[in-house]
Structure formats: C-alpha cells, structure tokens
CSV table of C-alpha atoms and ligand atoms in Angstrom, one decimal:
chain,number,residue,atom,x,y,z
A,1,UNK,CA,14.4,-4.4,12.9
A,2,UNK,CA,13.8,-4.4,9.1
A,3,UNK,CA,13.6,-0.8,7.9
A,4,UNK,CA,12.1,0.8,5.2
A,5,UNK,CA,11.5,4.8,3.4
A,6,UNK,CA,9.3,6.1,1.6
A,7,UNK,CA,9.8,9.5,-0.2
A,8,UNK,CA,6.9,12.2,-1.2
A,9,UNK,CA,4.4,10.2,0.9
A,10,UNK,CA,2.8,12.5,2.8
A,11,UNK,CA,-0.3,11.7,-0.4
A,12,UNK,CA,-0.9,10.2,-3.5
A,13,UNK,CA,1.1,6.6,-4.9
A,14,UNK,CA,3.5,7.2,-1.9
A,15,UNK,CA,0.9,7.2,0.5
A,16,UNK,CA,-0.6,4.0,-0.4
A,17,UNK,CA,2.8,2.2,-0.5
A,18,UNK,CA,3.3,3.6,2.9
A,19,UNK,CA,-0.3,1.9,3.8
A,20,UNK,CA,0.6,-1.3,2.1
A,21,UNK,CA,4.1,-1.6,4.1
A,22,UNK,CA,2.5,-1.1,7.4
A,23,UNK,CA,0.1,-3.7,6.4
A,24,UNK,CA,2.2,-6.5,5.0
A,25,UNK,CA,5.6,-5.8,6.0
A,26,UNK,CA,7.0,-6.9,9.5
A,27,UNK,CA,9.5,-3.6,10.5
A,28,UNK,CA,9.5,-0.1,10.8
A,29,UNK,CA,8.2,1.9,8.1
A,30,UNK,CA,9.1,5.5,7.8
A,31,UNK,CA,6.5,8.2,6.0
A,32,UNK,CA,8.8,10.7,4.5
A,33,UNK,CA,7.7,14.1,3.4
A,34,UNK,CA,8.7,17.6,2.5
A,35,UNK,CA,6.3,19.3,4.5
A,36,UNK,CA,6.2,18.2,7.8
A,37,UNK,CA,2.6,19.5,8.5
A,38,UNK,CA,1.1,17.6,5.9
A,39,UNK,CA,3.4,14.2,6.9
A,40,UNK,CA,2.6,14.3,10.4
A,41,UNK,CA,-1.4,14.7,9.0
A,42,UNK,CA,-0.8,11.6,6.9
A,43,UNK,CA,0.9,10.0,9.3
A,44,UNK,CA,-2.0,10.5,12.0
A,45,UNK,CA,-4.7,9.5,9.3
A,46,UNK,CA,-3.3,6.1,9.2
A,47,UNK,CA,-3.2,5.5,13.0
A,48,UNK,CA,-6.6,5.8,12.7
A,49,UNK,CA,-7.0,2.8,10.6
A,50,UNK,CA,-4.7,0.9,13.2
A,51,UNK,CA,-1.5,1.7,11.2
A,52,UNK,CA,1.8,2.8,12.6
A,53,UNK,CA,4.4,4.5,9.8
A,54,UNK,CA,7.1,7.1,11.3
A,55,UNK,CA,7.0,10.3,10.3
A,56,UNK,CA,10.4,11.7,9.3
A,57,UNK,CA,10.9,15.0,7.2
A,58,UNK,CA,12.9,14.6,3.5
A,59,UNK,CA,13.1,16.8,1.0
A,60,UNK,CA,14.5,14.9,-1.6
A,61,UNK,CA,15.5,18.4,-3.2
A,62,UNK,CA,17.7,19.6,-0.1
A,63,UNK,CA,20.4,17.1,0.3
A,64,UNK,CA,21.1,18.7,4.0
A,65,UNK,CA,17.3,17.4,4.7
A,66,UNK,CA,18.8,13.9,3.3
A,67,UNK,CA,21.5,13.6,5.2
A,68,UNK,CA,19.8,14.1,8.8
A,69,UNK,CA,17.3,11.4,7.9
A,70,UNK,CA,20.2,9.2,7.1
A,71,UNK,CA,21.9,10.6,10.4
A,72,UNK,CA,18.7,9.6,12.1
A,73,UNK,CA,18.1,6.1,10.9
A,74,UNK,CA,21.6,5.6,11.2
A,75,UNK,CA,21.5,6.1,14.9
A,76,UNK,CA,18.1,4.6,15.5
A,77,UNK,CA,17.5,1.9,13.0
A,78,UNK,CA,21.3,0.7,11.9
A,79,UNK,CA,20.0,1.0,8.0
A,80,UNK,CA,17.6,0.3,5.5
A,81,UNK,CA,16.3,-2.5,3.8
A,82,UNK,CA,14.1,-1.0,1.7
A,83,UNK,CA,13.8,2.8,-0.3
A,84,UNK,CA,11.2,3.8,-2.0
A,85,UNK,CA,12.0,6.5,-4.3
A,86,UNK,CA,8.8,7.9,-5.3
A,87,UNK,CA,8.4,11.8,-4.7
A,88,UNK,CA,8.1,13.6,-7.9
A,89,UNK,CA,7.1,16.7,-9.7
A,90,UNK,CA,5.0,17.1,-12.9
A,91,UNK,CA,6.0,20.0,-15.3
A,92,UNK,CA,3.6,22.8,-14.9
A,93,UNK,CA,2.9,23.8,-18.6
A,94,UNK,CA,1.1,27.0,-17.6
A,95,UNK,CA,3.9,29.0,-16.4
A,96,UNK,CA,6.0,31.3,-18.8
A,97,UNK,CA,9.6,30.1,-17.3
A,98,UNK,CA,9.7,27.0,-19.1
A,99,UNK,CA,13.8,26.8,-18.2
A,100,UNK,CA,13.0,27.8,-14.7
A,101,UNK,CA,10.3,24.9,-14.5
A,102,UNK,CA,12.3,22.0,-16.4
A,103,UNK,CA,15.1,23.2,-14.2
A,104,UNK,CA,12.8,22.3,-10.7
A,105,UNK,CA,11.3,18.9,-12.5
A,106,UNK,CA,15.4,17.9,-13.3
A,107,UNK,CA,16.4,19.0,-10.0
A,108,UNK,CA,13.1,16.8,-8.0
A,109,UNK,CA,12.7,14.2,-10.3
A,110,UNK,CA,16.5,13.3,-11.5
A,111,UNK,CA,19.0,14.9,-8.9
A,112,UNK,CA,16.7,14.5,-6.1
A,113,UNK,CA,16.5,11.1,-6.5
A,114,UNK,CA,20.1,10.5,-7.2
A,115,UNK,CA,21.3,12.4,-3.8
A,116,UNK,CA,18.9,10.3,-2.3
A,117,UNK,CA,20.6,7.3,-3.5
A,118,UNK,CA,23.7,8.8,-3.0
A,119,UNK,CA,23.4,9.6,0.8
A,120,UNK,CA,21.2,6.7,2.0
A,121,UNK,CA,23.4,4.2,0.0
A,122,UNK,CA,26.0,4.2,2.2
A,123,UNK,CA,23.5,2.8,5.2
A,124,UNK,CA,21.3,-0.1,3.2
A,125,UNK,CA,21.7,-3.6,4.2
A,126,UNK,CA,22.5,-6.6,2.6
A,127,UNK,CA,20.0,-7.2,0.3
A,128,UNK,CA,18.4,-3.7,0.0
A,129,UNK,CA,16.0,-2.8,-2.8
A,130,UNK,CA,16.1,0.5,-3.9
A,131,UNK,CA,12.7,1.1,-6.5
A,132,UNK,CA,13.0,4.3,-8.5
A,133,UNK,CA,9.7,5.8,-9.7
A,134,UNK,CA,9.7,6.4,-13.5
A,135,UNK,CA,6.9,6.5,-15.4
A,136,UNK,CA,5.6,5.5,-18.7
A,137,UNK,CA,7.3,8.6,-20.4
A,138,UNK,CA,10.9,7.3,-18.7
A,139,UNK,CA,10.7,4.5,-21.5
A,140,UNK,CA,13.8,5.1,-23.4
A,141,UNK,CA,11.6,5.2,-26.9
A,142,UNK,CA,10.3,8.8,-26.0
A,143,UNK,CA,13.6,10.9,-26.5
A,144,UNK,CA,13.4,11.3,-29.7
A,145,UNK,CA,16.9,11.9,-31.2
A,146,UNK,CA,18.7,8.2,-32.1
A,147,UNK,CA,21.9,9.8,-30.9
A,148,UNK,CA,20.9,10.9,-27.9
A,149,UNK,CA,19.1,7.7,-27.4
A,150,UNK,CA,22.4,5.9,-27.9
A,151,UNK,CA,24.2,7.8,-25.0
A,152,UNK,CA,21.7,7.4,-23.0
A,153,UNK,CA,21.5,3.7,-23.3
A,154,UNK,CA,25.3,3.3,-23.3
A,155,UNK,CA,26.9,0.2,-21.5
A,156,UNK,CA,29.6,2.7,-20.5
A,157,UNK,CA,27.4,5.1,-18.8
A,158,UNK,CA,28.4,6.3,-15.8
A,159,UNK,CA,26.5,8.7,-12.9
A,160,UNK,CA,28.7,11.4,-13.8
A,161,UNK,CA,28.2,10.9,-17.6
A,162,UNK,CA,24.3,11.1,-17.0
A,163,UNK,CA,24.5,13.8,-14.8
A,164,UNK,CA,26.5,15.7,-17.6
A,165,UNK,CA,23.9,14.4,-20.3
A,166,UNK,CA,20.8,15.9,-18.0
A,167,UNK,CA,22.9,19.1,-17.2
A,168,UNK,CA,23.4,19.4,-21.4
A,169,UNK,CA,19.6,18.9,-21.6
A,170,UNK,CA,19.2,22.1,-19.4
A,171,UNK,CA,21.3,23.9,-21.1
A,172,UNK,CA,19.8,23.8,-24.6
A,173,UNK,CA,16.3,24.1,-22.6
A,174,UNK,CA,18.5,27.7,-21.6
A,175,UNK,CA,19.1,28.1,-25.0
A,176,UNK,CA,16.0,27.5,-26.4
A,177,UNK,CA,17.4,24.6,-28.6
A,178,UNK,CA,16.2,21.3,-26.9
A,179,UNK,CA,13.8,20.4,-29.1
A,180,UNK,CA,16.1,21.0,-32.3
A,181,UNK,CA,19.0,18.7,-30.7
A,182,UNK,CA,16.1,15.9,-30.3
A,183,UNK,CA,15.2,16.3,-26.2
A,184,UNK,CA,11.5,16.2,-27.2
A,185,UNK,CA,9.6,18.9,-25.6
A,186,UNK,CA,9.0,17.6,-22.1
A,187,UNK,CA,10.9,18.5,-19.4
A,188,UNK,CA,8.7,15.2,-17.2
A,189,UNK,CA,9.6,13.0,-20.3
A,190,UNK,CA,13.5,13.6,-19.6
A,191,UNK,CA,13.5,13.6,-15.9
A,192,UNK,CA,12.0,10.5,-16.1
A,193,UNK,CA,14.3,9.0,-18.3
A,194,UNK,CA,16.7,10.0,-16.3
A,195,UNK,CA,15.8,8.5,-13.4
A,196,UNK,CA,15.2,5.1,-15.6
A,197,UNK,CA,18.9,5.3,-17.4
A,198,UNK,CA,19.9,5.9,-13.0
A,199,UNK,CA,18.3,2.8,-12.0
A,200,UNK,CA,20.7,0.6,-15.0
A,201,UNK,CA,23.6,2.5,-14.2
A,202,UNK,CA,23.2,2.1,-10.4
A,203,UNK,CA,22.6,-1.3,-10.3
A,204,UNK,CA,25.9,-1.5,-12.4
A,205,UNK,CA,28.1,0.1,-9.8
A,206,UNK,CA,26.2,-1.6,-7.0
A,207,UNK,CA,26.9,-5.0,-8.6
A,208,UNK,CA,30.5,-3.9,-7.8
A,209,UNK,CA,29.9,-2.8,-4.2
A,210,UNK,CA,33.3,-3.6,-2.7
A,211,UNK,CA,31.0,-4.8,0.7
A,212,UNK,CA,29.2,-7.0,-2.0
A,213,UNK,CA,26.0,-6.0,-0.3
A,214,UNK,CA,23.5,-7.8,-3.0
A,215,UNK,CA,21.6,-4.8,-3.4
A,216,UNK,CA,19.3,-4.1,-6.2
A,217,UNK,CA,17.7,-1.0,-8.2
A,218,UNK,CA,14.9,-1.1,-10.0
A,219,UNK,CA,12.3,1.0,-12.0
A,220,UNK,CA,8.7,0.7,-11.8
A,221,UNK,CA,5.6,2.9,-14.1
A,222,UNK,CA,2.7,3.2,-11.7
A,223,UNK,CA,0.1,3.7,-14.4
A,224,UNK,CA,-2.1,6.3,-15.2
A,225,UNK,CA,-3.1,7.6,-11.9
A,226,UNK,CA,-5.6,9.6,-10.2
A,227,UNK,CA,-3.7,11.7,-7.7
A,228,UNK,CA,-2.9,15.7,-8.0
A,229,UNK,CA,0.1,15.1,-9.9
A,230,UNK,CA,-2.6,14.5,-12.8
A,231,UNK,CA,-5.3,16.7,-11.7
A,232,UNK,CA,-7.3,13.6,-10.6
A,233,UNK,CA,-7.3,12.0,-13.5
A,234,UNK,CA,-6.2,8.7,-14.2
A,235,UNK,CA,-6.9,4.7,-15.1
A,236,UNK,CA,-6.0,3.7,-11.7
A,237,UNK,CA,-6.4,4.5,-8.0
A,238,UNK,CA,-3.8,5.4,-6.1
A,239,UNK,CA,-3.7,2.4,-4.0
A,240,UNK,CA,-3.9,0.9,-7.8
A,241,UNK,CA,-1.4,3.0,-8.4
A,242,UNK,CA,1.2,1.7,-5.8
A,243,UNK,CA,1.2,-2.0,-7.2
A,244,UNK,CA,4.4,-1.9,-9.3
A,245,UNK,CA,6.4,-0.5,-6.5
A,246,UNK,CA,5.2,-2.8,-3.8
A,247,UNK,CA,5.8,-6.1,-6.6
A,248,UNK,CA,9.8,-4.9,-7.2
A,249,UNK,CA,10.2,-3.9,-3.2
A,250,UNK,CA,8.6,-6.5,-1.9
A,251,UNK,CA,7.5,-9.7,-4.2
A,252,UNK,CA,9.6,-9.6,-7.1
A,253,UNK,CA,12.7,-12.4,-6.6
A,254,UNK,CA,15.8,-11.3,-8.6
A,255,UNK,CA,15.2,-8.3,-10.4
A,256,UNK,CA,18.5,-6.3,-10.6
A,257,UNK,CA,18.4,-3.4,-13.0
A,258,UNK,CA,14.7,-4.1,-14.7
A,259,UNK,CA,11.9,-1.6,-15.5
A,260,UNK,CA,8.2,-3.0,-13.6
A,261,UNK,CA,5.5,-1.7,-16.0
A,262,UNK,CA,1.7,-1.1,-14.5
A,263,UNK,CA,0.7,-4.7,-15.5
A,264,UNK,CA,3.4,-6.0,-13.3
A,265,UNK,CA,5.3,-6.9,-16.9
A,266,UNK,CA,8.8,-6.3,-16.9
A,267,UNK,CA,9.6,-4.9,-19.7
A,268,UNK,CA,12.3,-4.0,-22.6
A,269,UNK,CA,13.7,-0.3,-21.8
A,270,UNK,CA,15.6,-0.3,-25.2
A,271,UNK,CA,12.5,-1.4,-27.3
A,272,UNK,CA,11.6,0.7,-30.5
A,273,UNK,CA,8.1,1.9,-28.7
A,274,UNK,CA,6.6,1.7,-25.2
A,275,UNK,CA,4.6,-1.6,-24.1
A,276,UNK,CA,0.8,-0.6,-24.0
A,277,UNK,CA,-0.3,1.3,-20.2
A,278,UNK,CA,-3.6,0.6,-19.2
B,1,NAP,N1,0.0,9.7,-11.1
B,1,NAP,C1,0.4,9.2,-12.2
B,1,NAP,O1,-0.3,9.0,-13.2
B,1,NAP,C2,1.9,8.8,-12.3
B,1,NAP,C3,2.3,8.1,-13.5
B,1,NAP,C4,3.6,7.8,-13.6
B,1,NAP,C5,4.6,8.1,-12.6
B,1,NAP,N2,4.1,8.8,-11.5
B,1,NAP,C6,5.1,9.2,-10.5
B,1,NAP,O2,4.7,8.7,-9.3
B,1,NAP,C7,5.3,9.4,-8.2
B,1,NAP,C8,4.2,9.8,-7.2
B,1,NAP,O3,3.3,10.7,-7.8
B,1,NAP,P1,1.8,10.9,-7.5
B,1,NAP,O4,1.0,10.6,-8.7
B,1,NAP,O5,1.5,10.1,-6.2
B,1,NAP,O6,1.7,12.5,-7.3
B,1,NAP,P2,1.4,13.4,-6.0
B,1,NAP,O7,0.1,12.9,-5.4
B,1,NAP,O8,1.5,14.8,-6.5
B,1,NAP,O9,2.6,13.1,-5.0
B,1,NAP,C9,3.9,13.5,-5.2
B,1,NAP,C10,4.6,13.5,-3.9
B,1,NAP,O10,5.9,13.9,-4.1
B,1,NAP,C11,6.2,14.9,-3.1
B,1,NAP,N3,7.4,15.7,-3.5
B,1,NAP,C12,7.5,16.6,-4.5
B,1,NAP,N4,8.7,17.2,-4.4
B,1,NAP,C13,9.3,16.7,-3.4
B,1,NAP,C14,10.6,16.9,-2.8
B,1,NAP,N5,11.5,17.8,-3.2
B,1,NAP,N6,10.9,16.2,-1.7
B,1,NAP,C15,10.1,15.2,-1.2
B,1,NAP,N7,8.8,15.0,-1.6
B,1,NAP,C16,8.5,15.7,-2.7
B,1,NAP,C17,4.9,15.6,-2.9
B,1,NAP,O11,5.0,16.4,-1.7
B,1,NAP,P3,4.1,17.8,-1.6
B,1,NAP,O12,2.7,17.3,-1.2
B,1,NAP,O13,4.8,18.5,-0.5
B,1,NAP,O14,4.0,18.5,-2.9
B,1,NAP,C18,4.0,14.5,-2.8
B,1,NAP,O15,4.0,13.9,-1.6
B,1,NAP,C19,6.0,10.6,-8.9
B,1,NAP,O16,7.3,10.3,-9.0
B,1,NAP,C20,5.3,10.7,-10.2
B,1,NAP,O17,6.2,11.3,-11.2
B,1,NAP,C21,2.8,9.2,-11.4
C-alpha cells in the first residue's frame, strides 16, 4: 500500500496536507505529531469529516522518536512513498535568550529536518518525494554576506559541510557576532535557508543512491499564512497554505532539487532578490 508522512501535523499547513492526502491520495496516510494528545485530537477531527489519517507520534527534534516511527512503518507498511517535511518553529523575538532560541529554531527547523531525512531515507521507495518546507526567507538572496552566500550555494556542498556552516552560524550567534560576519539577524531566515541549501544537496547524493531509487527532494514556500506560527496572520488559509506542498508531492512531474514558490512557480534559488509572495 502506498505510504505517506506528514510531520508537525497535528494543526496548521500540515494539517491540511494531511486533509488533502486522505482526500486525493489512494494509501495510508500517517498524521505525525509531537504531542500525542493534540495528534490523536487531529486525527479524530478528521474521522469526522469521513477521513482516515494514522496517527503516529514524531518529534522531528528527538531522533529516538524518529527512529521508532521508521521501526514502525518499517514493519507495518514496508516504506514510504511520500514525506512531508513540514513541522517547524518560528523564532520567538520576545525572549531575552536570543542564542538559546536560534539554537531551538536551528535544532527544529534545520537538524530536525535533516535526521528526519537521515533515518527515514533508508526505508523510501522507488520513486519517493521527499518536500522540505522552506519558506520565503529560505531564498538564498536573504543572507546577506556574498561570501557566505557563495558557500552556501557551493556545487561542492556537502551535508556535513552545511551542517558545519549552520553550527558556525550558532556559534557567532554565541558570540554575539552573527550579524557582523553577514548571518542577518534572523535566526528563522537561516534555518530556512538551511533547509533550502538541504533539499539541493540531498537531491545530489540521492541522485547517486547506489539502489538508484529515483528519489527526489524538493523545497516548497507555503505563503504568507494564517496559522499560530504567524499569530493568525497571513495572505492565505491554511488549506491555501498547503498548495505548494501537495503540487511538488503529488502533481509536479520531474522536479529533482527545485524550490515551489506559493504561486506554484518554480523558481531561481540563486537569484539576486526573492520572486514576489502574495
Ligand atoms: N504560516 C506561514 O506563513 C509560513 C510561511 C512559510 C513557511 N512556513 C512553514 O510551514 C511549516 C508549517 O507551519 P505552520 O504555519 O502550519 O505553523 P503551525 O501551525 O505553528 O504548525 C507547526 C507544526 O510544527 C509542529 N512542530 C514544531 N516543532 C516540532 C517538532 N520538534 N517535531 C514535530 N513537530 C513539531 C507543531 O507542533 P506543536 O503543535 O506541538 O507545536 C505544529 O504541528 C513550518 O515549517 C513553517 O516554518 C509557514
């Protein structure tokens, strides 16, 4: 049976991708959250509209939580076809730790999504689709420091190079020197850069998979949205919201490596400025 996850779903743009797989998509769907009271809650409010995800627990920030959903689906499903890595953290600016808080939205937002890559790549299927939530602040164009740029964007970039290049970023946070070296001063901004510069170098190594499994990685920018992560706010619903994911996991044919803006463009991560978000 075709198999998909979806992380961080228990609300918000992962919920509604959750809602749109159940509706369109012939397998089992899995509703993956951190809190299993509030993804059991979300899982029960779609069996009332006739809907049937899985709940499963995952914190994408606890890589033993990782590896006993992979043990699971493993043992029950086989693999996946389809991951869905959207759970993420905004950067609360109201707290005085700012190093302790870019630490957390790294550690969700960059390495969370890498260890679930990491440990669920060994089990996807031929022809998986793994789609990486960025955002519009992932475009490469927001770090502002051409050097740093460069590296980032390097064809020679590798997950342990990247890693290293996030882990430096920390460390002049620590130091109190990270908007000096040209990091900008967004701790969001980076993360999701981050995970952007992941999904090229990814798709990289998995177009070298020794089991030449076909899989592809892409990056999508949900929009503007109204879900807590903005306080509400936003251009778009949340079911809006879910679009770009759903057109690279589920519509999009031959995207390997790409960035899917909110107009479903796909655009040029290396471009002097950001395309327009509506
Ligand atoms: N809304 C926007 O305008 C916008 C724009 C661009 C990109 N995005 C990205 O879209 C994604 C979804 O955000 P959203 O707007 O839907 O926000 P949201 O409503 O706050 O949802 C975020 C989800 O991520 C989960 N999460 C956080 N940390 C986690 C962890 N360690 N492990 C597993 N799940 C975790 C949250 O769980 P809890 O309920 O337990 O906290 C929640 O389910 C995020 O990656 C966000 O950065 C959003």
């Amino acid at each position: 049976m075709p198999t998909e996850g979806v992380t961080g779903a228990n609300k918000g743009i992962g919920y509604e991708i959750v809602k749109a797989l159940c509706q369109r998509y012939n397998g089992h769907v899995y509703l993956t959250a951190r809190n299993a009271i509030k993804g059991n809650a979300a899982a029960c409010k779609l069996r009332k509209l006739g809907l049937y995800p899985i709940f499963h627990q995952l914190d994408i920030g606890d890589e033993e939580s990782i590896k006993k959903f992979r043990d699971y689906i493993t043992k029950h499903e086989g693999g996946i076809d389809l991951l869905f890595n959207n759970a993420g953290v905004s950067f609360n600016e109201c707290t005085q730790a700012y190093a302790k808080e870019a630490e957390n939205v790294i550690n969700v937002n960059y390495f969370g999504t890498l260890h679930a890559v990491e440990i669920l790549g060994p089990i996807l299927r031929y022809g998986a689709r793994i789609i990486n939530t960025s955002s519009f602040f992932g475009h490469l164009s927001n770090i502002p420091s051409s050097s740093l740029r460069n590296r980032l964007a390097a064809r020679s970039l590798t997950v342990d190079g990247l890693c290293h290049l996030m882990n430096e970023y920390l460390s002049d946070v620590r130091n109190g020197v990270h908007v000096t070296k040209g990091w900008g001063d967004s701790p969001y901004t980076v993360s999701k850069v981050g995970v952007a510069a992941l999904t090229i170098v990814l798709q990289r190594m998995f177009d070298n998979d020794p089991e030449k499994r076909q899989i592809s990685v892409n990056s999508v920018h949900p929009g503007y949205t109204q879900t807590d992560l903005t306080g509400n706010m936003g251009t778009y619903t949340a079911e809006e919201g879910a679009r770009s994911a759903l057109f690279a996991g589920l519509d999009a044919e031959g995207l390997r490596g790409q960035f899917v803006w909110d107009n479903l463009a796909i655009i040029d991560w290396y471009a002097a400025t950001p395309p327009k978000s509506f």
